XYZ file of C-alpha atoms in Angstrom:
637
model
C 0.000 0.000 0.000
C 2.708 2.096 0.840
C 4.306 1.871 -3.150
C 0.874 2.580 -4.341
C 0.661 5.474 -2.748
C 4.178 6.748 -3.623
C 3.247 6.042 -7.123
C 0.494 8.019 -7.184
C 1.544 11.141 -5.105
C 4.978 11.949 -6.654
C 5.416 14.070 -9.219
C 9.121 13.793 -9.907
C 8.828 10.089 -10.778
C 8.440 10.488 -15.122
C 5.992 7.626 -15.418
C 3.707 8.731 -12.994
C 2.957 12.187 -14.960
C 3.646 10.296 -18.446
C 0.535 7.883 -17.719
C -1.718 11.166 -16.258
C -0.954 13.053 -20.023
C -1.737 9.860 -21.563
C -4.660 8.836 -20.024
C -6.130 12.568 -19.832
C -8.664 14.221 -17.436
C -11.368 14.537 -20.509
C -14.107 12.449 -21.102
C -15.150 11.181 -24.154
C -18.316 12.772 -25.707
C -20.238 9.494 -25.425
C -18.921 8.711 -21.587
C -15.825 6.802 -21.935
C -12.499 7.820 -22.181
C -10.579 8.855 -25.742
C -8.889 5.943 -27.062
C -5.216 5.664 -27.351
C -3.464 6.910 -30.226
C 0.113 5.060 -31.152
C 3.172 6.111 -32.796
C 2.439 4.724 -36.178
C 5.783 3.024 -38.228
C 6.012 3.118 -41.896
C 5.619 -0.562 -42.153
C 1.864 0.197 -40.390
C 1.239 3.329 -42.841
C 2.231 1.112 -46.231
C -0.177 -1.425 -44.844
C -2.958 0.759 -44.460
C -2.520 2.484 -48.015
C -2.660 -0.700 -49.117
C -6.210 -1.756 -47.433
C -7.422 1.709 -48.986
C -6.855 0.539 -52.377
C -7.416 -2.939 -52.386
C -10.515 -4.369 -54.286
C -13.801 -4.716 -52.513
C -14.528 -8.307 -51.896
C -16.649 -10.621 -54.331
C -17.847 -13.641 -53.737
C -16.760 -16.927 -54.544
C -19.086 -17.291 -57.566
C -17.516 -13.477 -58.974
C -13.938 -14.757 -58.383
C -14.197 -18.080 -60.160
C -15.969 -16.214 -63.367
C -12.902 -13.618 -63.177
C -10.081 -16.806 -63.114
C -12.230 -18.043 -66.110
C -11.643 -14.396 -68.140
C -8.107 -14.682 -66.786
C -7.641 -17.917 -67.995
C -9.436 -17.124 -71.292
C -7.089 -14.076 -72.169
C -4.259 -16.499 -72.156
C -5.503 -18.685 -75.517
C -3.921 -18.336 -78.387
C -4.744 -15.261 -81.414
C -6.838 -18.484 -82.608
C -8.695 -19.377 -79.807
C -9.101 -14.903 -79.398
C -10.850 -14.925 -82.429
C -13.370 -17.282 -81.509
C -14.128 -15.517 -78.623
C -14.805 -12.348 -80.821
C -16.907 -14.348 -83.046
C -19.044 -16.055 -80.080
C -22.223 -14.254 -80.873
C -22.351 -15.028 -84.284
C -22.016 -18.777 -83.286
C -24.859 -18.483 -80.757
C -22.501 -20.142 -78.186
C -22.712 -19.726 -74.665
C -19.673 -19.063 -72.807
C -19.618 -22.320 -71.257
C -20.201 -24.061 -74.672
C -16.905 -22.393 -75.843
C -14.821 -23.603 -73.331
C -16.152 -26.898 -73.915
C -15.297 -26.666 -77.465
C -11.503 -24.742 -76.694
C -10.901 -27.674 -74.698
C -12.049 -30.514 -76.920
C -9.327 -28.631 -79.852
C -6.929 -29.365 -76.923
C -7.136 -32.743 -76.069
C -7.440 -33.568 -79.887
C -4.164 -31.958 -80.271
C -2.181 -33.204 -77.212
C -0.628 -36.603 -77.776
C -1.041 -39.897 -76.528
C 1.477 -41.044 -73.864
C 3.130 -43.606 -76.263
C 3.800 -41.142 -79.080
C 5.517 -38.340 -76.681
C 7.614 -41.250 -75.893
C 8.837 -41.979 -79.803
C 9.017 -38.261 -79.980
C 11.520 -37.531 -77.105
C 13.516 -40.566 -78.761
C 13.532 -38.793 -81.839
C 14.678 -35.560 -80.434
C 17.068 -37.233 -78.430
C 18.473 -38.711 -81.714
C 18.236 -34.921 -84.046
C 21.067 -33.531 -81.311
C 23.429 -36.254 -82.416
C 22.338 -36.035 -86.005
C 22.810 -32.258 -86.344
C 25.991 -32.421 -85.697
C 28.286 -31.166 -88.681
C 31.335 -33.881 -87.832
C 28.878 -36.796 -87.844
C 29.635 -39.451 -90.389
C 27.146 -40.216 -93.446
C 26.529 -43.399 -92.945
C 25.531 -42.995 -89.043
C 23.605 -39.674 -90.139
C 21.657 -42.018 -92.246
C 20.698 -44.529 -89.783
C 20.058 -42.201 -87.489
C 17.552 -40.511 -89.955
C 15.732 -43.717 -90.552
C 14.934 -44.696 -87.103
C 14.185 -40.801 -86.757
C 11.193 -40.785 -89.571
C 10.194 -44.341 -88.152
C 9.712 -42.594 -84.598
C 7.311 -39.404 -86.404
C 6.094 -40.930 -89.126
C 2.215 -40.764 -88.106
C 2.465 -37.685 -86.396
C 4.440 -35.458 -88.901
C 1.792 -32.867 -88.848
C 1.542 -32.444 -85.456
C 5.407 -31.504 -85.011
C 5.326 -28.908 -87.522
C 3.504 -27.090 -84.986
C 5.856 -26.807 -82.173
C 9.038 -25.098 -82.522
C 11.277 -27.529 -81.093
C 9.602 -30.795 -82.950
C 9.740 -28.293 -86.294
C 13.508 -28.863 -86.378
C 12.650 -32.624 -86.324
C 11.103 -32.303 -89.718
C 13.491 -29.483 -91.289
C 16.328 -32.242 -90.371
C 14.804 -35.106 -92.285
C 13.856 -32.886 -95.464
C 17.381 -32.091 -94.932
C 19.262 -35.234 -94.723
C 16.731 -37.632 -95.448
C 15.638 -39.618 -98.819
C 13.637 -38.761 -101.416
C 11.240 -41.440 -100.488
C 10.980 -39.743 -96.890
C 10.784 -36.385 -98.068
C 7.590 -37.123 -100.743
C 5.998 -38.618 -97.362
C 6.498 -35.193 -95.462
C 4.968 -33.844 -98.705
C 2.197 -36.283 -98.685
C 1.342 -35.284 -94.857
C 1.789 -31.767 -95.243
C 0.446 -30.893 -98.739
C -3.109 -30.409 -97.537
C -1.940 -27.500 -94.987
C 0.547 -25.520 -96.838
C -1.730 -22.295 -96.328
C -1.968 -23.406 -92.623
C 1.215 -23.756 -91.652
C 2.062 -20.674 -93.369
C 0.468 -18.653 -90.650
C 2.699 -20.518 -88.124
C 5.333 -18.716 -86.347
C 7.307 -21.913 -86.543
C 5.381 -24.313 -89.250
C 6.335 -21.632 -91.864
C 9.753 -23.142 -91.748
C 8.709 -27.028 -92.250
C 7.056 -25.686 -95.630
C 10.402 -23.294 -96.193
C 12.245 -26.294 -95.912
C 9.391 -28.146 -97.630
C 10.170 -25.672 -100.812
C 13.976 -26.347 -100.890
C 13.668 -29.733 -100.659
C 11.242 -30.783 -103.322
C 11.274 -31.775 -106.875
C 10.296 -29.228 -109.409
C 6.673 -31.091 -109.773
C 5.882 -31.022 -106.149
C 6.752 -26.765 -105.768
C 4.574 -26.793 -108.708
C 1.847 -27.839 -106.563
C 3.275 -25.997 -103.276
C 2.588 -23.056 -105.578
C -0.953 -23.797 -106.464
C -1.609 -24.159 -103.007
C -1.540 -20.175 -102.431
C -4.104 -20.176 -105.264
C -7.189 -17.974 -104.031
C -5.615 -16.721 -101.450
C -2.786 -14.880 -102.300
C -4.363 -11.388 -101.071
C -5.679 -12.551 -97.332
C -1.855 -13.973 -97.174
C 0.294 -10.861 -97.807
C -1.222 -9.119 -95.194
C -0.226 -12.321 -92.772
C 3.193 -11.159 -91.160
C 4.350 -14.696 -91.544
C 2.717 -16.063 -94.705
C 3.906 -13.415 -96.679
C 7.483 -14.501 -96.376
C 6.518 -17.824 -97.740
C 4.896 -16.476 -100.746
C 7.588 -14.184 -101.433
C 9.733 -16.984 -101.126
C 7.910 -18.998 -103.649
C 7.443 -15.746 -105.822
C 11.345 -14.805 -106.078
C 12.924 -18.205 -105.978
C 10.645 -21.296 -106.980
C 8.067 -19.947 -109.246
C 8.268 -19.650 -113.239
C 6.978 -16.464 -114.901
C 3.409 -17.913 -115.459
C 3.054 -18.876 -112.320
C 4.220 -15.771 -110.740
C 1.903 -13.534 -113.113
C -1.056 -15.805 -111.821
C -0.268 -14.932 -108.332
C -0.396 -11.231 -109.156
C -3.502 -11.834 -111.153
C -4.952 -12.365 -107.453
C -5.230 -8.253 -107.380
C -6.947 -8.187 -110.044
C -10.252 -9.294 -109.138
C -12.106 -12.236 -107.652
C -12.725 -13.930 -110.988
C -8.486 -13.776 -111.580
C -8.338 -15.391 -108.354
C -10.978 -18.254 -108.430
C -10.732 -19.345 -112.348
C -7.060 -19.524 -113.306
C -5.661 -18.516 -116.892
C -3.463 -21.035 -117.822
C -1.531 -18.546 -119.737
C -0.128 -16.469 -116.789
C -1.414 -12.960 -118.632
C -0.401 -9.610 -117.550
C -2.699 -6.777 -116.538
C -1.421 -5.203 -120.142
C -2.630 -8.589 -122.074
C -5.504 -8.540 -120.289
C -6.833 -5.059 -121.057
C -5.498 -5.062 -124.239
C -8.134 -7.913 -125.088
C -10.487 -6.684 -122.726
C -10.417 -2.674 -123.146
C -14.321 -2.240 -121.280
C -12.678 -4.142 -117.984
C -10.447 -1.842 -117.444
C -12.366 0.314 -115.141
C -13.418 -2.160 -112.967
C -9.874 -3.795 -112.863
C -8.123 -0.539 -111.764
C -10.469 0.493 -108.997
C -10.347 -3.424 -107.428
C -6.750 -2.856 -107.900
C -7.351 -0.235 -105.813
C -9.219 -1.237 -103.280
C -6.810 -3.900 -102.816
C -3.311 -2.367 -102.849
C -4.569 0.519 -100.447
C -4.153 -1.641 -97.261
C -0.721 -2.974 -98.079
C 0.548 0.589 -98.117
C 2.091 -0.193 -94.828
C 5.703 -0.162 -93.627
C 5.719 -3.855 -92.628
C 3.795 -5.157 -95.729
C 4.970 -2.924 -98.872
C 8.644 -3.841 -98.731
C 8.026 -7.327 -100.511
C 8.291 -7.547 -104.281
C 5.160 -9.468 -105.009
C 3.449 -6.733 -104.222
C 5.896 -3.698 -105.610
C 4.736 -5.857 -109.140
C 1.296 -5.106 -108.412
C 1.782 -1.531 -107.688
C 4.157 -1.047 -111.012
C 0.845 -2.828 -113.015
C -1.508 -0.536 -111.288
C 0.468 2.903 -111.629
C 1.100 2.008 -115.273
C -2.092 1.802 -116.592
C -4.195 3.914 -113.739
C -5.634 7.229 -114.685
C -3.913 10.253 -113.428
C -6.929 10.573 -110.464
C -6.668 7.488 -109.126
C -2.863 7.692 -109.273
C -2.851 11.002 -107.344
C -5.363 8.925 -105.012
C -2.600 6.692 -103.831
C 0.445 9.127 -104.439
C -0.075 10.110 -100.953
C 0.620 6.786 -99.208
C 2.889 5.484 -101.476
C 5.405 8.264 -101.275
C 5.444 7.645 -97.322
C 6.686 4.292 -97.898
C 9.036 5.012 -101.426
C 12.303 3.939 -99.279
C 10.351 0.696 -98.491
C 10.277 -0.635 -102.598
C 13.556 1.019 -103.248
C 15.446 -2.367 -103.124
C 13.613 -4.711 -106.126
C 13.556 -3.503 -109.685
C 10.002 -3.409 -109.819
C 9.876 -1.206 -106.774
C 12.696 1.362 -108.166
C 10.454 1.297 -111.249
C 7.164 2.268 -109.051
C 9.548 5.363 -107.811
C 10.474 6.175 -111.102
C 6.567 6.366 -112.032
C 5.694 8.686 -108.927
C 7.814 11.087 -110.081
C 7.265 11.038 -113.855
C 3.500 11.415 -113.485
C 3.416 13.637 -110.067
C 2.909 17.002 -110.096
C 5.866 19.813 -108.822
C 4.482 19.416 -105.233
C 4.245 16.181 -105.619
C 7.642 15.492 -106.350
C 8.746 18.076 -103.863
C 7.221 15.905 -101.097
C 8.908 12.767 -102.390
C 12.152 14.197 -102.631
C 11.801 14.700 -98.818
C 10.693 11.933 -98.097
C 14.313 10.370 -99.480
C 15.993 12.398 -96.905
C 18.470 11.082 -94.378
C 18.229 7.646 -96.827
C 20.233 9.289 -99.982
C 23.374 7.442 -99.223
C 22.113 3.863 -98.745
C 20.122 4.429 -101.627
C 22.859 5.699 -103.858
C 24.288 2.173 -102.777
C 21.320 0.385 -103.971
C 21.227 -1.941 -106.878
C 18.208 -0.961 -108.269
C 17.371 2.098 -105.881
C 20.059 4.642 -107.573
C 18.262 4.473 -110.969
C 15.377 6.911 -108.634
C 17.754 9.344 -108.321
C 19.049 9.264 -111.748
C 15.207 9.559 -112.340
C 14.672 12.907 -109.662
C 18.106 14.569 -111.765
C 16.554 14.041 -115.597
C 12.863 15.277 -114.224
C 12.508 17.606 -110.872
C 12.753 21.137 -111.787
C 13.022 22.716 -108.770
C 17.976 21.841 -108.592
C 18.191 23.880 -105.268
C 15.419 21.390 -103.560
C 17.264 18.527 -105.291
C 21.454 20.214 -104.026
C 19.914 20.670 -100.916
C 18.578 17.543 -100.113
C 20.162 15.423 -102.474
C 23.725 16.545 -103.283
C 24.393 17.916 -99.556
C 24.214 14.208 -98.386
C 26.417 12.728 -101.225
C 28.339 15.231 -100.780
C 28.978 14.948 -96.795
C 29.661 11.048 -98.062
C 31.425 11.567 -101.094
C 34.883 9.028 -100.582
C 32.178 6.116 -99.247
C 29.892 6.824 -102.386
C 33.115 6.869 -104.621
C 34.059 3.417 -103.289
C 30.606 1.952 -104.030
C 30.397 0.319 -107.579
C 26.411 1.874 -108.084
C 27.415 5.146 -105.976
C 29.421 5.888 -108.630
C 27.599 5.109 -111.142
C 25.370 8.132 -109.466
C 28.500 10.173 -109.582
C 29.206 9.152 -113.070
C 25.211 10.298 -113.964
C 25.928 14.045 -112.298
C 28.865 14.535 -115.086
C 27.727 13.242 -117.895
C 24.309 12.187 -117.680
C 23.071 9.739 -120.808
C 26.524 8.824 -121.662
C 27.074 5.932 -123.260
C 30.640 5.784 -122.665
C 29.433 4.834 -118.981
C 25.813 3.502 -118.816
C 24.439 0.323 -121.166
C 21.104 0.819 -123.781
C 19.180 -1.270 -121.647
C 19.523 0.805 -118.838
C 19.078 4.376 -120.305
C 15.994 2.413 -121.527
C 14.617 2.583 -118.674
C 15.301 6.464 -117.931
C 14.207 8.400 -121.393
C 10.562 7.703 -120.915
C 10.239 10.257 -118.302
C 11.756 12.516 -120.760
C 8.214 12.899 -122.293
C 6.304 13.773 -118.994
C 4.215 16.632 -118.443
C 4.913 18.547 -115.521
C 8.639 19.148 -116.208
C 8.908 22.838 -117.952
C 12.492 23.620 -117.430
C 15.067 22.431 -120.253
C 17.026 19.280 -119.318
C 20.533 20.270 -120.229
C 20.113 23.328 -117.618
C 18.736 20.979 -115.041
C 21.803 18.840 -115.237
C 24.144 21.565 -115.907
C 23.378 23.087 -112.470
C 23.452 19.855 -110.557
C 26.726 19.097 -112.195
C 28.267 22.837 -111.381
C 27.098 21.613 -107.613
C 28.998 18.365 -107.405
C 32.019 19.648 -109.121
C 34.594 21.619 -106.527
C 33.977 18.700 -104.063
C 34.834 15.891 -106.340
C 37.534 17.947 -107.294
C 38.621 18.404 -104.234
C 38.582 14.660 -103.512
C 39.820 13.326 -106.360
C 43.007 15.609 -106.459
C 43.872 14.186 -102.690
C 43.343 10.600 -104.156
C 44.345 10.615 -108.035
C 47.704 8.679 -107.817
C 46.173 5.870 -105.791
C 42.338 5.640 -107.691
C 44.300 5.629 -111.076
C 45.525 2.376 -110.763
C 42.153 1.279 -110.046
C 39.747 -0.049 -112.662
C 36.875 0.763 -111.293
C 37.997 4.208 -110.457
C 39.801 4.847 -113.077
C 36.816 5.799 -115.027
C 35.715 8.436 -112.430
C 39.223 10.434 -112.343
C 38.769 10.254 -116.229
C 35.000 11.541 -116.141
C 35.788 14.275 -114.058
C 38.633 16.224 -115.279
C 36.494 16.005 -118.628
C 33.174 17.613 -117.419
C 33.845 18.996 -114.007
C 33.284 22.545 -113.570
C 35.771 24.283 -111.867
C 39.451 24.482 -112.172
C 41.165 20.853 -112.282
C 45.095 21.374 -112.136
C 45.175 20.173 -108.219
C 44.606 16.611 -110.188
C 47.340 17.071 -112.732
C 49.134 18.917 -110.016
C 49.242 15.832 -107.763
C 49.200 13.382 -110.376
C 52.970 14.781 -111.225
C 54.565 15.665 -107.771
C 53.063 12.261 -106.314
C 53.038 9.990 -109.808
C 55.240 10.702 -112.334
C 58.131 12.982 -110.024
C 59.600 8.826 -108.730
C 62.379 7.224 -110.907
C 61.198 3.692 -112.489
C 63.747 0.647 -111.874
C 66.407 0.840 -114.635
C 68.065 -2.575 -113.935
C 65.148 -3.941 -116.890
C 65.947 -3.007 -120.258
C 63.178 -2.383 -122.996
C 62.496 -5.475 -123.723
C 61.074 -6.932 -120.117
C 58.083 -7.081 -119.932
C 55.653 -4.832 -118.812
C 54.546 -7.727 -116.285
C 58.031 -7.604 -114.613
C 57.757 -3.652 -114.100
C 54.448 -4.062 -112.634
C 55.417 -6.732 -110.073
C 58.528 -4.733 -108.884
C 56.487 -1.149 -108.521
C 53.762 -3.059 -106.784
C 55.914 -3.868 -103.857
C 56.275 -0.127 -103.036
C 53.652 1.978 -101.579
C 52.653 3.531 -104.098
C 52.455 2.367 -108.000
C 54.188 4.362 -110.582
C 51.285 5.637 -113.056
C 53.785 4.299 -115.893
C 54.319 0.537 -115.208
C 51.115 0.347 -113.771
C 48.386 -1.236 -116.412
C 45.430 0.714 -115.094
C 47.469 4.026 -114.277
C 49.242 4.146 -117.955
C 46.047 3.934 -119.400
C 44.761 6.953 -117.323
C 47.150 8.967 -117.858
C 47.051 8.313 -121.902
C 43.239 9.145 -121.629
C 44.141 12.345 -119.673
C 46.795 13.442 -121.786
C 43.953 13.338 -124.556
C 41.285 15.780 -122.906
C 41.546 18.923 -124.249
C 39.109 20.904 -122.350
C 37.456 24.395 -123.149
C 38.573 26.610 -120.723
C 41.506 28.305 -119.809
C 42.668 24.744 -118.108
C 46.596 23.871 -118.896
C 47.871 21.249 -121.352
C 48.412 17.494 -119.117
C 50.681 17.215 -121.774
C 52.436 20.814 -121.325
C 52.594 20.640 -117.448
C 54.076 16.944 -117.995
C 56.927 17.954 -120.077
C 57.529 20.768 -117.865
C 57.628 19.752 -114.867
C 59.310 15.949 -114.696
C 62.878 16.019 -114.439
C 64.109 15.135 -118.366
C 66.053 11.675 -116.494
C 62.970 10.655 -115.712
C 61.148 10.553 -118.631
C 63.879 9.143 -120.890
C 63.388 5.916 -118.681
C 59.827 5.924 -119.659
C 61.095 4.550 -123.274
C 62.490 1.664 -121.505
C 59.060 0.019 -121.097
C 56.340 -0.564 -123.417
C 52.988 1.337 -121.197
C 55.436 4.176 -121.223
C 56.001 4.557 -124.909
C 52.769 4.758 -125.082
C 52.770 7.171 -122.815
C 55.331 9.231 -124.466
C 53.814 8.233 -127.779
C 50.706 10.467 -126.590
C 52.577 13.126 -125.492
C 54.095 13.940 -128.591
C 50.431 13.766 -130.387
C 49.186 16.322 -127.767
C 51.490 18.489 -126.908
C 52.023 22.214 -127.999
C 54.521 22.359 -130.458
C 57.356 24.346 -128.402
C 57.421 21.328 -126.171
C 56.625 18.413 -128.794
C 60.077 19.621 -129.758
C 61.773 19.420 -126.560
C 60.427 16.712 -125.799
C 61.692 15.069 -129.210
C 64.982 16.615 -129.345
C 65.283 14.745 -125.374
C 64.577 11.298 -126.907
C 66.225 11.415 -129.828
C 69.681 12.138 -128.103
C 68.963 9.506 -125.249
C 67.070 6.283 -125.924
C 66.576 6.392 -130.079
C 69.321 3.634 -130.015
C 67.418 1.519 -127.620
C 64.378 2.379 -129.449
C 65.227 0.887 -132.743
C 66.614 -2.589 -131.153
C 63.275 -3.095 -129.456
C 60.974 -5.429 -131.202
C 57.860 -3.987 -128.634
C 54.504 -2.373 -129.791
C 55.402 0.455 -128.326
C 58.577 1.182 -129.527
C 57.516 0.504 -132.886
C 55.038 3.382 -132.138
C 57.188 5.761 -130.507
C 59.773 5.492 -133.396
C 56.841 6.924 -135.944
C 56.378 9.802 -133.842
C 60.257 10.529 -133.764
C-alpha cells in the first residue's frame, strides 16, 4: 500500500505524470475515455494504403468467373478470335470452353507417341551435328522418320519438334521427303500462318522436286491477297514468288489483285494486266479500282517492302488514270524507301515522279531524306535518283537535299560500284561511254512527262556545277592511288572532262606524287611490262607508268583537251618531270605509249623538246626493241 501510494503522489517520478498526459482528465463525448493513439511506423502506414486501395470483396461465384476471363485471355490469337466471333455462333460461354478444350485434347498426344518423340529428339542432337559421319547420319535418320512418321503434322507445330522435320527434309531420302509432302500438302496455307510451321514448308520448298513446288505453288491459289497481309505467310509467298516460281506462275499470283474472278478461275496462260486489257479494253475500269481497293491496305511499312506486291503496284500505276494515281500518291510516297530495293519497286519510284505534279515530287524528294546514301548504294534504288536529276525542276530542292548528303559522303559513295555510277550520272548524264542501252531504256521515258517545264541540259548543268569543286577536291587528294584502279579509273577520267571548276590540283598531284619517282632501270626495254608491274607493286605507291590501269589513265588524260583556260596534261608533264625521268619511260612498253601520246598532244614548243630529249637519249634503244610500243614511238620521232 505504501508503493501505491508513492506512485500516485509523486510528481518527480516520469511515469507517474507520463501515464496522467496519456490517459487525460477529458471524457469522451459518449462517456468513456478517448482511445489511445500510437506512434504509427512506416511498415503500419504502407499497410494501411494498401487496405485503402485494395478491391472490394466478391464472392466466390464473382472470383471463379474472373479466373475463367483470366484464364481465357491467355488462348492463343486463334482461340481470341473465336471468342470475338461467339455471338455469331450463338454459343454460350460455357459451350466455348467446352469446345476450346475438346481442340486441346485432340491436339495433345497420346502417352506412347511423346515417348517416340523424345527418342527422336534425343536422336536430331546427335544427327545435327556437322562432324557426324554419313553413314551414321543415315541410320540415325531412318529410325528418326520411323519414330514421327504418323504424327508429322503435329510436329510442324511446335518449334522444337519443327527442327525434327526441317532435319529429315534435310538429310533424309527422297522417299521420306515425298511422305512429309504427302502429310503436309493439304496445310501448306496453314502452316504458313505458323510462327514456326512456316519453316517445315520453307524447308518443304527447298527440298522438293520441281513437280511437287509446282503444286506448293498452287496451293496459295485464291488466297494470295488474305496472305500478304499475314506477317508470316507473306514470307513464304515471297519466297515462292522470287525463288521457286516460273513467270506464269508468278503472273497468276499477281492476277490475285486483279479481281475475284483472276483469283478463283485460273488462266493457264499467266497474262499480264497489259494482255488482259489489251483484249479486254471495257474491264479496265473495274480492274483498276479493285486494284485499288486492294493495294490501299498494303501501303504499310511492314507489308509494302516485298516484291510481289511492288509488281502489283508497277501494273496498277502504269495503266491507272492520273486521279486514281494522285489517289494513292499520298501513301505510297510515305513508304518510297520501303520498294527502293527490287527492280520493280525502283520502277514504281520512277513512275511517282514522272507522273506527279511539282508538289508532288517536292514531297517525295523529302521523303528520301536522311536515306540518300544507302540508296545511292542500292542496286536498283540509284536508278530513282538518276530519275529525280533528268525530271525535278526545282535543282536547289534537289542540291539541298540530295547533293548535300552525297556530298557529306562523297569518298564512301566513290568506293561503291552503283554510288558511282550516281556520280558518273551528275557529269555526264546519258553517256554511253558509262551507262548500257538497256539501262538508259529505262530512264528516257520520263523525258516525255508533263509537268517538267524547265530544259534538261540546264537541269543537269546546275546539278553538275554543284557536285564539281567537291569531287575535285577529292579526287586531287586521291588521283595517284584511284588511277591504278579499274573501277575508279573511269571516275578520275569523267571528271577532269566535265567537271566545272578548275582541275590542275589533279594534274598537279598526279605529277609531284606519280610521275616525279624514278622507275627501276636494272630492266631493259624489252622486259616485260609484267616484270615492271610486279617490282612497282611492292612499293607503296604504283608508278602511273608501269602500272596497267594508271598508264592507261594517264594516256586518256593526256587526250582531254578541255574548253577553258585549263593547262595542257601534256604541257605541265613535259615541264615539270625532271628530263632523267622521262627518258626511262622509253624503256618500257605502257610508257612509250605514254610518251607516244605526249608527242600527239602536246604544244609544239614542247613536242620539240620533248623530241629533241629522246632522240639524243634512248633512239638507239628504241630501234633494237621489237615492242609495240617502240615501234610506235619510233613513228612519232
Amino acid at each position: 500500500m505504501a508503493k501505491a501510494k508513492v506512485v500516485g503522489g509523486s510528481k518527480g517520478v516520469k511515469g507517474k505524470s507520463k501515464f496522467k498526459k496519456a490517459s487525460g482528465s477529458k471524457k469522451h463525448p459518449g462517456g468513456g475515455k478517448k482511445s489511445v493513439k500510437k506512434n504509427m511506423t512506416k511498415r503500419d502506414k504502407k499497410k494501411k494504403e494498401l487496405q485503402k486501395n485494395k478491391e472490394p470483396v466478391t464472392s466466390g461465384k464473382e472470383r471463379n468467373e474472373k479466373r475463367k476471363l483470366q484464364d481465357n485471355d491467355k488462348f492463343s490469337v486463334a482461340n481470341k478470335k473465336s471468342k470475338m466471333t461467339a455471338g455469331k455462333t450463338n454459343l454460350t460461354r460455357k459451350e466455348l470452353d467446352k469446345k476450346k478444350l475438346s481442340v486441346r485434347r485432340q491436339r495433345k498426344l497420346p502417352a506412347d507417341s511423346l515417348e517416340r518423340i523424345n527418342k527422336a529428339k534425343q536422336i536430331w542432337e546427335h544427327v545435327r551435328r556437322h562432324d557426324m559421319k554419313k553413314e551414321e547420319r543415315d541410320k540415325s535418320i531412318n529410325d528418326m522418320m520411323g519414330l514421327i512418321s504418323g504424327n508429322v503434322y503435329e510436329l510442324s507445330l511446335k518449334h522444337d519438334t519443327a527442327r525434327i522435320i526441317q532435319c529429315i527434309l534435310k538429310f533424309g531420302s527422297q522417299e521420306m521427303r515425298n511422305k512429309v509432302y504427302d502429310k503436309l500438302k493439304g496445310h501448306v496455307v496453314e502452316l504458313s500462318k505458323l510462327r514456326y510451321a512456316k519453316f517445315v514448308i520453307k524447308a518443304l520448298f527447298r527440298y522438293s522436286s520441281p513437280v511437287q513446288r509446282s503444286q506448293l505453288i498452287k496451293c496459295y491459289y485464291n488466297h494470295v491477297q488474305s496472305l500478304v497481309r499475314h506477317k508470316e505467310a507473306v514470307e513464304l509467298v515471297e519466297l515462292a514468288y522470287n525463288d521457286y516460281a516460273n513467270a506464269s506462275e508468278r503472273s497468276l499470283l499477281v492476277q490475285e489483285f486483279y479481281g475475284p474472278q483472276f483469283a478463283v478461275f485460273k488462266d493457264n496462260g499467266g497474262r499480264s494486266l497489259s494482255a488482259i486489257l489489251a483484249a479486254n479494253p471495257e474491264e479496265k475500269t473495274k480492274l483498276l479500282e479493285h486494284m485499288k481497293a486492294a493495294l490501299t491496305p498494303l501501303l504499310d511499312k511492314s507489308l509494302v517492302r516485298h516484291n510481289i506486291i511492288h509488281q502489283a503496284f508497277l501494273e496498277f500505276i502504269t495503266h491507272a488514270d492520273p486521279s486514281s494515281i494522285a489517289d494513292i500518291m499520298e501513301s505510297l510516297r510515305e513508304v518510297a524507301v520501303e520498294m527502293l530495293h527490287t527492280r520493280e519497286g525502283a520502277k514504281v519510284n520512277l513512275q511517282c515522279v514522272w507522273k506527279g505534279t511539282a508538289k508532288d515530287r517536292k514531297v517525295f524528294v523529302k521523303s528520301l531524306k536522311s536515306y540518300i546514301v544507302k540508296i545511292c548504294k542500292e542496286e536498283h534504288g540509284h536508278l530513282v535518283l538518276l530519275g529525280i536529276f533528268d525530271c525535278v525542276d526545282d535543282t536547289v530542292l534537289v542540291s539541298k537535299t540530295i547533293l548535300t548528303e552525297i556530298i557529306a559522303s562523297l569518298e564512301e559513295i566513290c568506293q561503291d560500284k552503283h554510288g558511282r555510277r550516281v556520280l558518273l550520272y551528275l557529269l555526264n548524264p546519258r553517256s554511253p561511254q558509262h551507262f548500257s542501252h538497256q539501262f538508259l531504256q529505262l530512264l528516257t521515258p520520263g523525258d516525255s512527262n508533263q509537268h517538267s517545264k524547265k530544259p534538261q541540259d540546264i537541269r543537269w548543268a546546275e546539278l553538275r556545277a554543284a557536285i564539281s569543286p567537291p569531287l575535285i577536291k577529292l579526287i586531287s587528294e586521291n588521283v595517284v592511288e584511284w588511277a591504278c584502279e579499274k573501277p575508279l579509273a573511269p571516275l578520275v577520267i569523267e571528271t577532269v572532262r566535265s567537271a566545272v571548276g578548275d582541275v590542275t590540283p589533279i594534274y598537279t598531284t598526279l605529277i609531284n606524287e606519280g610521275l616525279t619517282r624514278p622507275l627501276d632501270t636494272d630492266h631493259g626495254i624489252n622486259d616485260s611490262d609484267q616484270m615492271i608491274t610486279d617490282l612497282v607493286a611492292d612499293s607503296n605507291q604504283c608508278h602511273l607508268i608501269g602500272d596497267p590501269c594508271g598508264h592507261w589513265v594517264l594516256k586518256k588524260l593526256i587526250a582531254i583537251n578541255r574548253e577553258d583556260s585549263t593547262p595542257l596534261f601534256s604541257d605541265l608533264i613535259i615541264q615539270s618531270v625532271p628530263s632523267d625521268y622521262i627518258s626511262t619511260w622509253a624503256t618500257i612498253n605502257r610508257g612509250c605509249f605514254v610518251l607516244s601520246s605526249l608527242l600527239s598532244e602536246a604544244s609544239k614548243e614542247n613536242q620539240e623538246k620533248l623530241k629533241e630529249l629522246l632522240q639524243s637519249s634512248v633512239i638507239d634503244q628504241l630501234r633494237t626493241s621489237n615492242t609495240e610500243g617502240a615501234s610506235v614511238l619510233l613513228k612519232e620521232l
